[in-house]
Short mmCIF file of C-alpha atoms and ligand atoms in Angstrom, two decimals:
data_model
loop_
_atom_site.label_atom_id
_atom_site.label_comp_id
_atom_site.label_asym_id
_atom_site.label_seq_id
_atom_site.Cartn_x
_atom_site.Cartn_y
_atom_site.Cartn_z
CA MET F 1 -83.53 -59.44 -40.75
CA GLY F 2 -81.15 -57.47 -42.95
CA ARG F 3 -78.73 -54.68 -42.37
CA ILE F 4 -79.73 -51.10 -41.57
CA ILE F 5 -77.18 -48.37 -42.20
CA MET F 6 -78.01 -45.00 -40.75
CA LYS F 7 -76.37 -41.60 -40.72
CA TRP F 8 -76.72 -39.43 -37.65
CA GLY F 9 -76.13 -36.01 -39.20
CA GLY F 10 -73.71 -33.71 -37.41
CA GLY F 11 -76.29 -30.92 -37.37
CA LEU F 12 -78.63 -33.28 -35.53
CA ILE F 13 -76.30 -34.56 -32.82
CA SER F 14 -74.57 -31.24 -32.18
CA ASP F 15 -75.37 -27.56 -32.15
CA LYS F 16 -73.71 -26.69 -35.45
CA SER F 17 -72.99 -23.05 -34.62
CA SER F 18 -71.27 -23.52 -31.27
CA VAL F 19 -67.92 -25.36 -31.10
CA CYS F 20 -68.06 -28.90 -29.63
CA THR F 21 -71.58 -28.64 -28.24
CA PRO F 22 -73.38 -31.99 -28.34
CA ASN F 23 -77.15 -32.36 -28.50
CA GLN F 24 -77.46 -35.07 -25.87
CA GLN F 25 -81.22 -35.32 -26.16
CA HIS F 26 -81.07 -36.12 -29.87
CA ILE F 27 -78.23 -38.60 -29.29
CA ARG F 28 -80.27 -40.34 -26.56
CA ASN F 29 -83.41 -40.57 -28.71
CA LEU F 30 -81.52 -41.99 -31.68
CA ALA F 31 -79.76 -44.48 -29.40
CA GLN F 32 -83.12 -45.70 -28.04
CA CYS F 33 -84.28 -46.23 -31.60
CA VAL F 34 -81.17 -48.31 -32.38
CA ILE F 35 -81.57 -50.35 -29.19
CA HIS F 36 -85.15 -51.14 -30.26
CA LEU F 37 -84.13 -52.14 -33.80
CA GLU F 38 -81.31 -54.29 -32.49
CA LYS F 39 -83.78 -56.18 -30.28
CA LEU F 40 -85.88 -56.88 -33.37
CA GLY F 41 -82.86 -58.64 -34.83
CA HIS F 42 -81.52 -56.14 -37.39
CA ASP F 43 -77.80 -55.72 -38.04
CA ILE F 44 -77.01 -52.04 -37.58
CA ILE F 45 -74.27 -49.68 -38.68
CA ILE F 46 -74.27 -46.06 -37.52
CA VAL F 47 -72.26 -43.42 -39.35
CA HIS F 48 -72.22 -40.16 -37.48
CA GLY F 49 -71.32 -36.73 -38.77
CA ALA F 50 -69.22 -34.01 -37.22
CA GLY F 51 -71.35 -30.89 -36.80
CA SER F 52 -69.62 -28.40 -34.54
CA PHE F 53 -67.04 -31.03 -33.49
CA GLY F 54 -65.53 -30.99 -36.98
CA HIS F 55 -66.54 -28.33 -39.45
CA ILE F 56 -65.66 -25.16 -37.56
CA ARG F 57 -62.04 -26.03 -36.74
CA ALA F 58 -61.51 -27.90 -40.02
CA ARG F 59 -62.51 -24.71 -41.84
CA GLN F 60 -60.30 -22.60 -39.59
CA TYR F 61 -57.22 -24.73 -40.41
CA ARG F 62 -58.34 -25.27 -44.05
CA LEU F 63 -58.09 -29.04 -43.58
CA ASP F 64 -60.53 -29.66 -46.43
CA GLU F 65 -57.90 -28.27 -48.84
CA GLY F 66 -55.27 -30.78 -47.71
CA ASN F 67 -51.69 -29.83 -46.98
CA ILE F 68 -51.05 -26.17 -47.86
CA GLU F 69 -47.43 -25.12 -48.18
CA GLY F 70 -46.43 -22.54 -45.61
CA ILE F 71 -49.41 -23.11 -43.28
CA GLU F 72 -49.03 -25.05 -40.04
CA GLN F 73 -51.96 -27.49 -40.08
CA SER F 74 -50.73 -30.51 -38.08
CA GLU F 75 -52.05 -28.96 -34.87
CA GLY F 76 -55.43 -28.58 -36.60
CA VAL F 77 -55.44 -32.22 -37.74
CA ALA F 78 -54.75 -33.39 -34.19
CA HIS F 79 -57.31 -31.00 -32.74
CA VAL F 80 -60.17 -32.03 -35.04
CA ARG F 81 -59.32 -35.72 -34.57
CA ALA F 82 -59.46 -35.28 -30.80
CA ASP F 83 -62.78 -33.41 -30.99
CA MET F 84 -64.27 -36.09 -33.25
CA LEU F 85 -63.18 -38.76 -30.81
CA HIS F 86 -64.98 -36.89 -28.06
CA LEU F 87 -68.24 -36.85 -30.06
CA HIS F 88 -67.71 -40.47 -31.05
CA ASP F 89 -67.33 -41.47 -27.39
CA LEU F 90 -70.65 -39.77 -26.58
CA VAL F 91 -72.36 -41.72 -29.36
CA VAL F 92 -70.80 -45.02 -28.27
CA GLU F 93 -71.74 -44.41 -24.61
CA SER F 94 -75.34 -43.66 -25.58
CA LEU F 95 -75.65 -47.16 -27.01
CA GLN F 96 -74.93 -48.98 -23.76
CA PRO F 97 -75.61 -51.85 -23.07
CA LEU F 98 -75.25 -52.92 -26.72
CA ASN F 99 -72.10 -54.59 -27.98
CA VAL F 100 -70.65 -51.65 -29.91
CA ILE F 101 -67.77 -51.99 -32.35
CA SER F 102 -66.04 -48.71 -33.08
CA HIS F 103 -64.30 -48.03 -36.42
CA LYS F 104 -62.22 -44.86 -36.51
CA PRO F 105 -61.63 -43.86 -40.15
CA ARG F 106 -58.16 -42.43 -39.32
CA GLU F 107 -57.20 -46.05 -38.52
CA PHE F 108 -58.70 -47.91 -41.49
CA VAL F 109 -59.30 -45.44 -44.34
CA HIS F 110 -56.78 -44.02 -46.80
CA ASN F 111 -57.76 -41.11 -49.07
CA ASN F 112 -61.15 -39.40 -49.08
CA GLY F 113 -64.09 -38.96 -51.44
CA PRO F 114 -66.29 -41.79 -52.71
CA ASP F 115 -63.31 -43.93 -53.82
CA PHE F 116 -61.47 -44.03 -50.50
CA GLN F 117 -59.46 -47.20 -49.78
CA ALA F 118 -60.55 -49.36 -46.85
CA ASN F 119 -61.31 -52.92 -45.87
CA LEU F 120 -65.02 -52.90 -45.00
CA GLU F 121 -65.20 -56.56 -44.00
CA PRO F 122 -64.90 -55.92 -40.23
CA PHE F 123 -68.36 -54.24 -40.46
CA LEU F 124 -69.80 -57.73 -40.95
CA ASP F 125 -68.82 -58.93 -37.46
CA SER F 126 -71.71 -59.31 -35.03
CA GLY F 127 -72.48 -56.22 -32.93
CA VAL F 128 -73.60 -52.65 -33.59
CA HIS F 129 -70.98 -50.81 -35.64
CA VAL F 130 -70.22 -47.12 -35.32
CA THR F 131 -68.03 -45.02 -37.61
CA PHE F 132 -67.91 -41.31 -38.49
CA GLY F 133 -66.72 -38.50 -40.77
CA ASP F 134 -63.05 -37.88 -39.94
CA VAL F 135 -59.68 -36.47 -40.95
CA VAL F 136 -57.92 -39.25 -42.82
CA ASP F 137 -54.43 -39.67 -44.27
CA CYS F 138 -54.18 -39.16 -48.03
CA ASP F 139 -51.56 -39.57 -50.72
CA PRO F 140 -49.22 -36.63 -51.27
CA PRO F 141 -49.50 -33.78 -52.07
CA SER F 142 -52.68 -33.60 -49.94
CA GLU F 143 -51.27 -35.73 -47.08
CA PHE F 144 -54.66 -35.53 -45.31
CA GLY F 145 -58.28 -34.73 -46.08
CA ILE F 146 -61.82 -34.77 -44.72
CA LEU F 147 -63.75 -37.97 -45.25
CA SER F 148 -67.48 -37.29 -45.08
CA GLY F 149 -69.78 -39.73 -43.35
CA ASP F 150 -71.88 -39.53 -46.51
CA ASP F 151 -69.10 -41.26 -48.44
CA LEU F 152 -68.97 -43.95 -45.76
CA MET F 153 -72.77 -44.31 -46.17
CA LEU F 154 -72.29 -44.78 -49.91
CA ARG F 155 -69.62 -47.45 -49.72
CA LEU F 156 -71.07 -49.39 -46.77
CA SER F 157 -74.59 -49.34 -48.28
CA CYS F 158 -73.44 -50.43 -51.74
CA GLU F 159 -70.75 -52.95 -50.83
CA LEU F 160 -71.97 -54.86 -47.79
CA PRO F 161 -74.42 -57.73 -48.29
CA ASP F 162 -78.08 -57.72 -47.17
CA VAL F 163 -78.49 -53.96 -46.73
CA THR F 164 -82.23 -53.31 -46.60
CA HIS F 165 -82.24 -49.69 -45.39
CA SER F 166 -79.98 -46.70 -45.77
CA ILE F 167 -81.43 -43.88 -43.68
CA PHE F 168 -80.05 -40.35 -43.40
CA ALA F 169 -81.33 -38.76 -40.17
CA MET F 170 -80.92 -35.00 -40.42
CA GLY F 171 -81.52 -32.05 -38.14
CA GLY F 172 -83.89 -29.20 -38.82
CA THR F 173 -85.60 -30.51 -41.94
CA PRO F 174 -88.21 -33.22 -42.53
CA GLY F 175 -86.46 -34.28 -45.76
CA LEU F 176 -85.80 -32.75 -49.17
CA MET F 177 -87.84 -29.58 -49.64
CA THR F 178 -89.24 -27.75 -52.67
CA SER F 179 -87.88 -24.46 -51.35
CA SER F 180 -85.54 -23.42 -48.52
CA ASP F 181 -87.86 -20.73 -47.15
CA GLU F 182 -91.07 -21.12 -45.15
CA THR F 183 -93.08 -21.82 -48.32
CA GLY F 184 -91.08 -25.05 -48.86
CA LYS F 185 -92.98 -28.32 -48.95
CA LEU F 186 -91.64 -31.77 -48.20
CA ILE F 187 -90.89 -33.88 -51.28
CA PRO F 188 -92.15 -37.36 -50.27
CA ILE F 189 -90.52 -39.28 -53.14
CA TRP F 190 -87.47 -38.03 -55.00
CA ASN F 191 -85.21 -39.23 -57.79
CA LYS F 192 -82.15 -37.54 -59.21
CA ASP F 193 -84.02 -36.13 -62.23
CA MET F 194 -86.20 -34.05 -59.92
CA GLU F 195 -85.42 -30.65 -58.47
CA TYR F 196 -85.16 -29.73 -54.81
CA SER F 197 -83.88 -26.82 -52.85
CA GLY F 198 -80.99 -26.77 -50.43
CA ASN F 199 -78.71 -24.38 -48.62
CA HIS F 200 -75.06 -25.17 -48.34
CA ARG F 201 -73.26 -22.93 -45.90
CA GLN F 202 -69.85 -23.16 -47.52
CA GLU F 203 -68.30 -20.86 -44.91
CA ILE F 204 -69.13 -23.39 -42.17
CA ASP F 205 -69.55 -26.78 -43.83
CA VAL F 206 -66.33 -28.38 -45.11
CA THR F 207 -68.14 -31.31 -46.72
CA GLY F 208 -71.02 -31.14 -49.15
CA GLY F 209 -74.13 -30.62 -46.99
CA ILE F 210 -77.47 -31.65 -48.43
CA PHE F 211 -76.16 -31.70 -52.02
CA LEU F 212 -73.58 -34.39 -51.25
CA LYS F 213 -76.18 -36.40 -49.35
CA ALA F 214 -78.70 -36.27 -52.22
CA HIS F 215 -76.00 -37.27 -54.70
CA ARG F 216 -74.83 -40.21 -52.61
CA ALA F 217 -78.40 -41.32 -51.81
CA ALA F 218 -79.22 -41.31 -55.54
CA HIS F 219 -76.43 -43.89 -56.03
CA ILE F 220 -77.35 -45.95 -53.00
CA CYS F 221 -80.98 -46.38 -54.12
CA GLU F 222 -79.76 -48.25 -57.21
CA VAL F 223 -78.67 -51.02 -54.83
CA VAL F 224 -80.67 -50.61 -51.60
CA GLU F 225 -84.47 -50.76 -51.53
CA HIS F 226 -85.27 -48.32 -48.74
CA VAL F 227 -83.27 -45.11 -48.90
CA TRP F 228 -84.67 -42.23 -46.87
CA PHE F 229 -84.00 -38.73 -45.58
CA VAL F 230 -85.81 -38.12 -42.29
CA ASP F 231 -85.95 -35.57 -39.54
CA GLY F 232 -83.90 -37.27 -36.85
CA GLU F 233 -85.50 -35.08 -34.19
CA HIS F 234 -88.40 -37.51 -34.60
CA ALA F 235 -86.48 -40.76 -34.16
CA SER F 236 -89.78 -42.68 -34.23
CA ARG F 237 -89.91 -42.00 -37.98
CA ILE F 238 -86.89 -44.27 -38.41
CA LEU F 239 -88.79 -47.05 -36.65
CA GLU F 240 -91.85 -46.44 -38.85
CA ILE F 241 -89.77 -46.74 -42.01
CA VAL F 242 -88.33 -50.04 -40.86
CA GLU F 243 -91.55 -51.48 -39.43
CA PHE F 244 -94.16 -50.16 -41.91
CA GLY F 245 -92.10 -49.11 -44.95
CA GLU F 246 -93.17 -45.48 -44.73
CA SER F 247 -93.18 -42.34 -42.64
CA VAL F 248 -92.84 -38.58 -42.91
CA GLY F 249 -89.64 -37.99 -44.89
CA THR F 250 -88.24 -38.23 -48.40
CA ARG F 251 -87.85 -41.63 -49.98
CA ILE F 252 -85.07 -41.69 -52.57
CA VAL F 253 -85.81 -43.91 -55.58
CA PRO F 254 -83.98 -44.74 -58.83
CA SER F 255 -84.86 -42.52 -61.79
CA GLN F 256 -87.06 -44.13 -64.46
C1 IPE A 1 -67.39 -34.34 -41.63
O1 IPE A 1 -68.22 -35.44 -41.72
C2 IPE A 1 -66.11 -34.72 -40.88
C3 IPE A 1 -65.34 -33.57 -40.36
C4 IPE A 1 -65.59 -32.31 -40.57
C5 IPE A 1 -64.17 -33.91 -39.55
P1 IPE A 1 -69.74 -35.31 -42.25
O2 IPE A 1 -69.73 -34.64 -43.59
O3 IPE A 1 -70.30 -36.70 -42.25
O4 IPE A 1 -70.40 -34.43 -41.14
P2 IPE A 1 -71.81 -33.67 -41.00
O5 IPE A 1 -72.88 -34.70 -40.90
O6 IPE A 1 -71.96 -32.81 -42.24
O7 IPE A 1 -71.64 -32.87 -39.76
#
């Protein structure tokens, strides 16, 4: 049936403004969608984001800047890793009774950004795979850094065989928009030569927000046929994309 790789955005599965607050309803709905797709025979990989389980404390300890001389950050690294594990456990639990294989980036990834080093072969084993944005070890002088789930989406989508869909489920937006205010309209089909509007709350978000996602998706669509941004609050839209090839959302296509 092919492989579906989906991102559960951190802003979708948590309340982004309140530390370590999961959105259990959204997690449950997304899990039901995965359980349905698994029954249909698809291979599935879930990459989940961090939301308020990662960004707030990572910003506080400046983990996105790597090791900073004179600042005690090891406590922050341990704290964010523990919080991410907590969120990860909630995601894994939601997928019961599926056979879930968990991949913690701190255990198999070295360095961050799109060129991180990792063996991705274990994602081919049978079962539903779950991984996530994390704090990973890096070469000196950084020593550590934040690996975004969007970079995992890029590498898994482009390097694993038989990937048919790469779907970014986001919170609070139906897809890419023409404008960030209430006059904004959904862009149904987008390529990287087109404009769009996005807000990146640098003071909260330690990874790249919508801009990183759009950039990574533009690469993925060179390799994967169905690349989409959807509002994950309507998990049924993910099913529509897989079953009918379309839904409300933004389809990302190669530029002409
Ligand atoms: C961020 O991962 C990881 C940490 C802050 C530890 P993502 O970039 O994938 O997270 P979201 O989706 O923006 O929350």
